[in-house]
mmCIF file of C-alpha atoms and ligand atoms in Angstrom:
data_model
loop_
_atom_site.group_PDB
_atom_site.id
_atom_site.type_symbol
_atom_site.label_atom_id
_atom_site.label_comp_id
_atom_site.label_asym_id
_atom_site.label_seq_id
_atom_site.Cartn_x
_atom_site.Cartn_y
_atom_site.Cartn_z
ATOM 1 C CA MET D 1 24.901 -7.857 -10.996
ATOM 2 C CA PRO D 2 21.467 -7.931 -13.710
ATOM 3 C CA VAL D 3 21.851 -4.490 -13.343
ATOM 4 C CA SER D 4 23.030 -2.212 -15.629
ATOM 5 C CA THR D 5 23.565 1.599 -17.013
ATOM 6 C CA SER D 6 24.973 1.613 -20.551
ATOM 7 C CA LYS D 7 26.840 4.354 -20.933
ATOM 8 C CA PRO D 8 30.180 5.251 -18.615
ATOM 9 C CA ILE D 9 27.836 8.925 -17.168
ATOM 10 C CA LYS D 10 28.639 10.253 -13.727
ATOM 11 C CA ILE D 11 25.601 8.728 -11.538
ATOM 12 C CA GLU D 12 24.451 11.851 -9.850
ATOM 13 C CA LYS D 13 22.684 10.847 -6.622
ATOM 14 C CA LEU D 14 20.082 13.940 -4.732
ATOM 15 C CA THR D 15 19.799 14.848 -1.498
ATOM 16 C CA PRO D 16 16.536 16.816 -1.029
ATOM 17 C CA ARG D 17 18.053 20.228 0.986
ATOM 18 C CA GLN D 18 14.362 20.113 3.319
ATOM 19 C CA PRO D 19 14.050 15.747 4.052
ATOM 20 C CA TYR D 20 9.873 15.820 4.235
ATOM 21 C CA GLY D 21 7.807 12.900 4.830
ATOM 22 C CA LEU D 22 5.098 12.753 2.380
ATOM 23 C CA THR D 23 1.576 10.699 3.087
ATOM 24 C CA VAL D 24 0.889 9.564 -0.787
ATOM 25 C CA VAL D 25 -1.905 7.975 -1.900
ATOM 26 C CA ILE D 26 -2.230 5.500 -4.491
ATOM 27 C CA THR D 27 -6.416 5.065 -5.258
ATOM 28 C CA GLY D 28 -8.884 5.075 -8.404
ATOM 29 C CA ASN D 29 -9.849 1.809 -10.871
ATOM 30 C CA GLY D 30 -7.571 0.685 -12.242
ATOM 31 C CA LYS D 31 -5.192 -2.028 -11.702
ATOM 32 C CA GLY D 32 -1.301 0.049 -10.165
ATOM 33 C CA LYS D 33 -2.324 0.522 -6.792
ATOM 34 C CA THR D 34 -1.411 -1.870 -4.958
ATOM 35 C CA THR D 35 1.975 -2.647 -7.086
ATOM 36 C CA SER D 36 2.314 1.138 -6.536
ATOM 37 C CA ALA D 37 2.862 0.737 -3.096
ATOM 38 C CA MET D 38 5.282 -2.246 -3.899
ATOM 39 C CA GLY D 39 7.711 -0.386 -6.116
ATOM 40 C CA MET D 40 8.620 2.824 -3.734
ATOM 41 C CA ALA D 41 9.785 -0.726 -1.222
ATOM 42 C CA LEU D 42 11.906 -1.032 -3.773
ATOM 43 C CA ARG D 43 12.723 2.034 -4.173
ATOM 44 C CA ALA D 44 13.708 2.700 -1.037
ATOM 45 C CA SER D 45 14.817 -0.041 -0.496
ATOM 46 C CA GLY D 46 17.698 0.981 -2.720
ATOM 47 C CA HIS D 47 18.208 4.379 0.007
ATOM 48 C CA GLY D 48 18.737 1.860 2.500
ATOM 49 C CA LEU D 49 15.492 3.233 4.003
ATOM 50 C CA LYS D 50 13.157 0.703 5.954
ATOM 51 C CA THR D 51 9.534 0.365 5.187
ATOM 52 C CA CYS D 52 6.978 -1.165 7.205
ATOM 53 C CA ILE D 53 3.638 -2.863 4.442
ATOM 54 C CA ILE D 54 0.859 -3.278 6.503
ATOM 55 C CA GLN D 55 -2.249 -5.264 3.987
ATOM 56 C CA PHE D 56 -6.117 -4.348 5.255
ATOM 57 C CA MET D 57 -8.584 -7.114 3.947
ATOM 58 C CA LYS D 58 -5.562 -9.508 1.995
ATOM 59 C CA GLY D 59 -4.300 -12.234 3.873
ATOM 60 C CA ASP D 60 -6.771 -15.363 2.801
ATOM 61 C CA LEU D 61 -5.518 -14.815 -1.279
ATOM 62 C CA TYR D 62 -1.716 -15.973 -1.661
ATOM 63 C CA THR D 63 0.415 -13.031 -3.550
ATOM 64 C CA GLY D 64 3.706 -12.612 -4.828
ATOM 65 C CA GLU D 65 4.944 -9.716 -2.446
ATOM 66 C CA TRP D 66 4.395 -11.643 0.693
ATOM 67 C CA ASP D 67 8.041 -13.704 -0.113
ATOM 68 C CA GLY D 68 9.184 -10.656 -3.219
ATOM 69 C CA VAL D 69 10.087 -8.225 -0.011
ATOM 70 C CA LYS D 70 12.390 -11.498 1.327
ATOM 71 C CA MET D 71 14.652 -10.194 -1.450
ATOM 72 C CA LEU D 72 15.223 -7.011 0.205
ATOM 73 C CA GLY D 73 15.656 -9.056 3.348
ATOM 74 C CA GLU D 74 15.809 -6.390 6.911
ATOM 75 C CA LEU D 75 15.266 -3.399 5.092
ATOM 76 C CA VAL D 76 11.621 -4.917 4.637
ATOM 77 C CA GLU D 77 8.712 -6.294 6.364
ATOM 78 C CA LEU D 78 5.216 -7.077 5.283
ATOM 79 C CA HIS D 79 1.875 -8.098 7.381
ATOM 80 C CA ALA D 80 -0.280 -9.656 6.109
ATOM 81 C CA THR D 81 -3.602 -9.142 8.105
ATOM 82 C CA GLY D 82 -6.957 -9.829 6.703
ATOM 83 C CA MET D 83 -9.298 -12.428 5.889
ATOM 84 C CA GLY D 84 -10.132 -11.558 2.058
ATOM 85 C CA PHE D 85 -12.241 -9.505 0.219
ATOM 86 C CA CYS D 86 -14.957 -8.110 2.959
ATOM 87 C CA GLY D 87 -18.258 -8.453 1.266
ATOM 88 C CA ILE D 88 -16.773 -10.545 -2.222
ATOM 89 C CA GLN D 89 -19.274 -13.771 -2.949
ATOM 90 C CA GLY D 90 -17.303 -16.626 -0.959
ATOM 91 C CA ASN D 91 -15.750 -15.254 1.447
ATOM 92 C CA PRO D 92 -17.012 -16.839 4.274
ATOM 93 C CA TYR D 93 -16.176 -14.397 7.232
ATOM 94 C CA THR D 94 -18.706 -11.534 8.689
ATOM 95 C CA HIS D 95 -18.514 -7.805 8.936
ATOM 96 C CA ALA D 96 -17.574 -7.233 12.697
ATOM 97 C CA GLU D 97 -14.680 -10.669 12.451
ATOM 98 C CA HIS D 98 -13.538 -7.975 9.006
ATOM 99 C CA ARG D 99 -13.461 -4.663 11.819
ATOM 100 C CA ALA D 100 -11.932 -6.775 13.919
ATOM 101 C CA SER D 101 -8.845 -7.284 11.486
ATOM 102 C CA ALA D 102 -8.732 -4.375 10.947
ATOM 103 C CA GLN D 103 -8.395 -2.896 13.960
ATOM 104 C CA ALA D 104 -5.778 -4.971 15.027
ATOM 105 C CA ALA D 105 -4.136 -3.757 11.717
ATOM 106 C CA VAL D 106 -4.497 -0.214 12.856
ATOM 107 C CA ALA D 107 -3.187 -0.821 15.723
ATOM 108 C CA LEU D 108 -0.127 -2.752 14.413
ATOM 109 C CA ALA D 109 0.216 0.672 12.220
ATOM 110 C CA ARG D 110 -0.387 2.648 15.218
ATOM 111 C CA LYS D 111 2.702 0.593 16.413
ATOM 112 C CA LYS D 112 5.310 0.632 14.252
ATOM 113 C CA ILE D 113 4.513 4.496 12.523
ATOM 114 C CA ALA D 114 5.934 5.350 16.194
ATOM 115 C CA SER D 115 8.544 2.949 16.377
ATOM 116 C CA GLY D 116 10.531 4.895 14.329
ATOM 117 C CA ASP D 117 12.283 2.027 12.797
ATOM 118 C CA PHE D 118 10.472 2.855 9.507
ATOM 119 C CA GLN D 119 11.338 5.697 7.345
ATOM 120 C CA ILE D 120 8.187 4.171 4.337
ATOM 121 C CA VAL D 121 5.257 2.675 6.284
ATOM 122 C CA ILE D 122 2.643 1.364 3.013
ATOM 123 C CA LEU D 123 -1.188 0.708 4.459
ATOM 124 C CA ASP D 124 -2.706 -1.590 1.259
ATOM 125 C CA GLU D 125 -5.810 -1.118 0.159
ATOM 126 C CA ILE D 126 -6.298 0.473 3.884
ATOM 127 C CA ASN D 127 -8.706 3.157 1.342
ATOM 128 C CA ASN D 128 -11.148 -0.086 0.386
ATOM 129 C CA ALA D 129 -11.427 -1.065 4.736
ATOM 130 C CA LEU D 130 -12.287 3.140 5.525
ATOM 131 C CA LYS D 131 -15.352 3.092 3.166
ATOM 132 C CA LEU D 132 -16.007 -0.979 4.271
ATOM 133 C CA LYS D 133 -16.964 1.104 7.516
ATOM 134 C CA LEU D 134 -14.083 -1.537 8.242
ATOM 135 C CA VAL D 135 -11.983 0.838 9.877
ATOM 136 C CA ASP D 136 -13.460 4.628 11.723
ATOM 137 C CA LEU D 137 -12.648 8.108 9.121
ATOM 138 C CA GLU D 138 -10.908 10.065 12.953
ATOM 139 C CA GLN D 139 -8.676 6.356 12.250
ATOM 140 C CA VAL D 140 -6.893 6.909 9.177
ATOM 141 C CA LEU D 141 -6.962 11.158 10.213
ATOM 142 C CA ASP D 142 -5.069 10.000 13.846
ATOM 143 C CA LEU D 143 -2.417 8.168 11.753
ATOM 144 C CA VAL D 144 -2.013 10.870 9.420
ATOM 145 C CA LYS D 145 -2.223 13.395 12.000
ATOM 146 C CA GLY D 146 0.262 11.476 14.228
ATOM 147 C CA LYS D 147 3.015 9.994 12.166
ATOM 148 C CA PRO D 148 7.080 12.120 12.847
ATOM 149 C CA SER D 149 6.993 13.906 10.565
ATOM 150 C CA PHE D 150 10.688 12.541 8.477
ATOM 151 C CA MET D 151 8.375 9.416 7.414
ATOM 152 C CA HIS D 152 6.421 8.905 4.845
ATOM 153 C CA LEU D 153 2.924 7.119 4.771
ATOM 154 C CA VAL D 154 1.750 5.952 1.650
ATOM 155 C CA MET D 155 -2.353 4.724 1.716
ATOM 156 C CA THR D 156 -4.181 2.547 -0.990
ATOM 157 C CA GLY D 157 -7.350 1.221 -2.482
ATOM 158 C CA ARG D 158 -10.002 2.463 -4.459
ATOM 159 C CA ASP D 159 -12.687 4.879 -3.185
ATOM 160 C CA ALA D 160 -10.124 6.950 -1.131
ATOM 161 C CA HIS D 161 -11.854 9.220 1.161
ATOM 162 C CA PRO D 162 -11.828 13.308 -0.235
ATOM 163 C CA ASP D 163 -10.780 14.180 3.405
ATOM 164 C CA VAL D 164 -7.799 11.700 3.903
ATOM 165 C CA VAL D 165 -7.268 12.894 -0.118
ATOM 166 C CA GLU D 166 -7.357 16.621 0.841
ATOM 167 C CA LEU D 167 -4.491 15.917 3.998
ATOM 168 C CA ALA D 168 -2.548 14.016 1.407
ATOM 169 C CA ASP D 169 0.519 15.827 -0.522
ATOM 170 C CA THR D 170 0.699 13.139 -3.240
ATOM 171 C CA VAL D 171 -2.738 12.195 -4.856
ATOM 172 C CA SER D 172 -2.201 9.012 -7.801
ATOM 173 C CA GLU D 173 -6.258 8.117 -9.199
ATOM 174 C CA VAL D 174 -5.270 4.569 -11.609
ATOM 175 C CA ARG D 175 -8.703 4.297 -14.110
ATOM 176 C CA GLU D 176 -9.317 1.780 -15.856
ATOM 177 C CA ILE D 177 -8.430 1.644 -19.392
ATOM 178 C CA LYS D 178 -9.511 -1.863 -19.989
ATOM 179 C CA HIS D 179 -7.975 -4.174 -17.620
ATOM 180 C CA ALA D 180 -7.929 -8.483 -19.156
ATOM 181 C CA TYR D 181 -10.288 -9.639 -16.510
ATOM 182 C CA GLN D 182 -13.245 -8.000 -19.671
ATOM 183 C CA LYS D 183 -11.838 -10.912 -21.846
ATOM 184 C CA ASP D 184 -12.386 -13.645 -19.536
ATOM 185 C CA ILE D 185 -8.071 -13.824 -18.843
ATOM 186 C CA GLU D 186 -7.831 -15.206 -15.445
ATOM 187 C CA PRO D 187 -4.985 -13.215 -13.016
ATOM 188 C CA GLN D 188 -1.463 -14.016 -13.994
ATOM 189 C CA PRO D 189 1.073 -14.548 -11.017
ATOM 190 C CA GLY D 190 3.539 -11.674 -11.456
ATOM 191 C CA ILE D 191 1.422 -9.018 -12.501
ATOM 192 C CA ASP D 192 -1.683 -9.574 -10.623
ATOM 193 C CA TYR D 193 -1.068 -10.792 -7.845
HETATM 194 P P1 ATP A 1 -2.123 -4.811 -8.302
HETATM 195 O O1 ATP A 1 -2.500 -4.908 -7.429
HETATM 196 O O2 ATP A 1 -2.006 -4.810 -9.031
HETATM 197 O O3 ATP A 1 -1.929 -3.287 -7.800
HETATM 198 P P2 ATP A 1 -4.386 -2.390 -7.584
HETATM 199 O O4 ATP A 1 -4.062 -2.888 -5.812
HETATM 200 O O5 ATP A 1 -4.922 -1.683 -8.328
HETATM 201 O O6 ATP A 1 -3.901 -4.170 -8.430
HETATM 202 P P3 ATP A 1 -7.136 -3.685 -6.761
HETATM 203 O O7 ATP A 1 -7.917 -2.641 -6.477
HETATM 204 O O8 ATP A 1 -6.753 -4.315 -4.930
HETATM 205 O O9 ATP A 1 -6.211 -3.544 -7.166
HETATM 206 O O10 ATP A 1 -6.913 -5.817 -6.913
HETATM 207 C C1 ATP A 1 -6.347 -6.773 -6.656
HETATM 208 C C2 ATP A 1 -6.318 -7.427 -7.769
HETATM 209 O O11 ATP A 1 -7.697 -7.591 -9.051
HETATM 210 C C3 ATP A 1 -5.052 -7.869 -8.807
HETATM 211 O O12 ATP A 1 -5.373 -9.182 -9.322
HETATM 212 C C4 ATP A 1 -5.735 -7.236 -9.975
HETATM 213 O O13 ATP A 1 -5.116 -6.753 -10.924
HETATM 214 C C5 ATP A 1 -6.884 -7.093 -10.294
HETATM 215 N N1 ATP A 1 -7.394 -6.055 -10.594
HETATM 216 C C6 ATP A 1 -6.725 -4.604 -9.946
HETATM 217 N N2 ATP A 1 -8.245 -3.846 -11.317
HETATM 218 C C7 ATP A 1 -8.518 -4.400 -11.373
HETATM 219 C C8 ATP A 1 -9.980 -4.201 -12.132
HETATM 220 N N3 ATP A 1 -10.316 -2.996 -12.383
HETATM 221 N N4 ATP A 1 -10.668 -4.807 -12.853
HETATM 222 C C9 ATP A 1 -10.624 -6.431 -12.502
HETATM 223 N N5 ATP A 1 -9.800 -6.801 -11.370
HETATM 224 C C10 ATP A 1 -8.904 -6.110 -11.154
HETATM 225 MG MG1 MG A 2 -4.249 -3.082 -4.253
#
């Protein structure tokens, strides 16, 4: 049992008087957007809530959460639907190919949201997918407006669209103060991927 609480005090578990399905956006140019969303899945699992994570664009480079979420058992499922970041140097796929996989991810998101099986759906990097025109603004707005009222929807990625920000309940912008890459330090497993 690696968790300990130091003092023998009574632990309270709050229950909201009014359950509410939040729309949360994590954007900005600093590090911490995807990991924030993964943190919500981890936290939710402690409450026995089920989370579905759909990652846009990711799929070609291993990242620890793919296996990490397996430790949370049946409470979290993750779909990495992409073919890498569209337009970055070295990525061999065309815009049309990236768009096709992002469109499949939107269809999957619709299905998972409508299933009623999940209390939380995380659409990781969907903001970038919208910015890169791999998905359309109307599609994202429809996902938000069409979600079950008690289901939480979390969307991450840089350059969140102002209309999505407007619809959301909670929006955080992660601002880069510095990043190790500026000192030519390679991405490190566990922290960066
Ligand atoms: P993380 O997945 O670590 O929470 P993120 O989701 O905020 O990061 P992304 O823009 O999705 O950031 O980038 C993912 C990868 O790029 C991570 O390895 C992260 O460390 C790295 N990264 C994030 N922000 C920056 C930055 N400002 N400059 C360079 N690399 C970054
Ligand atoms: Mg990210």
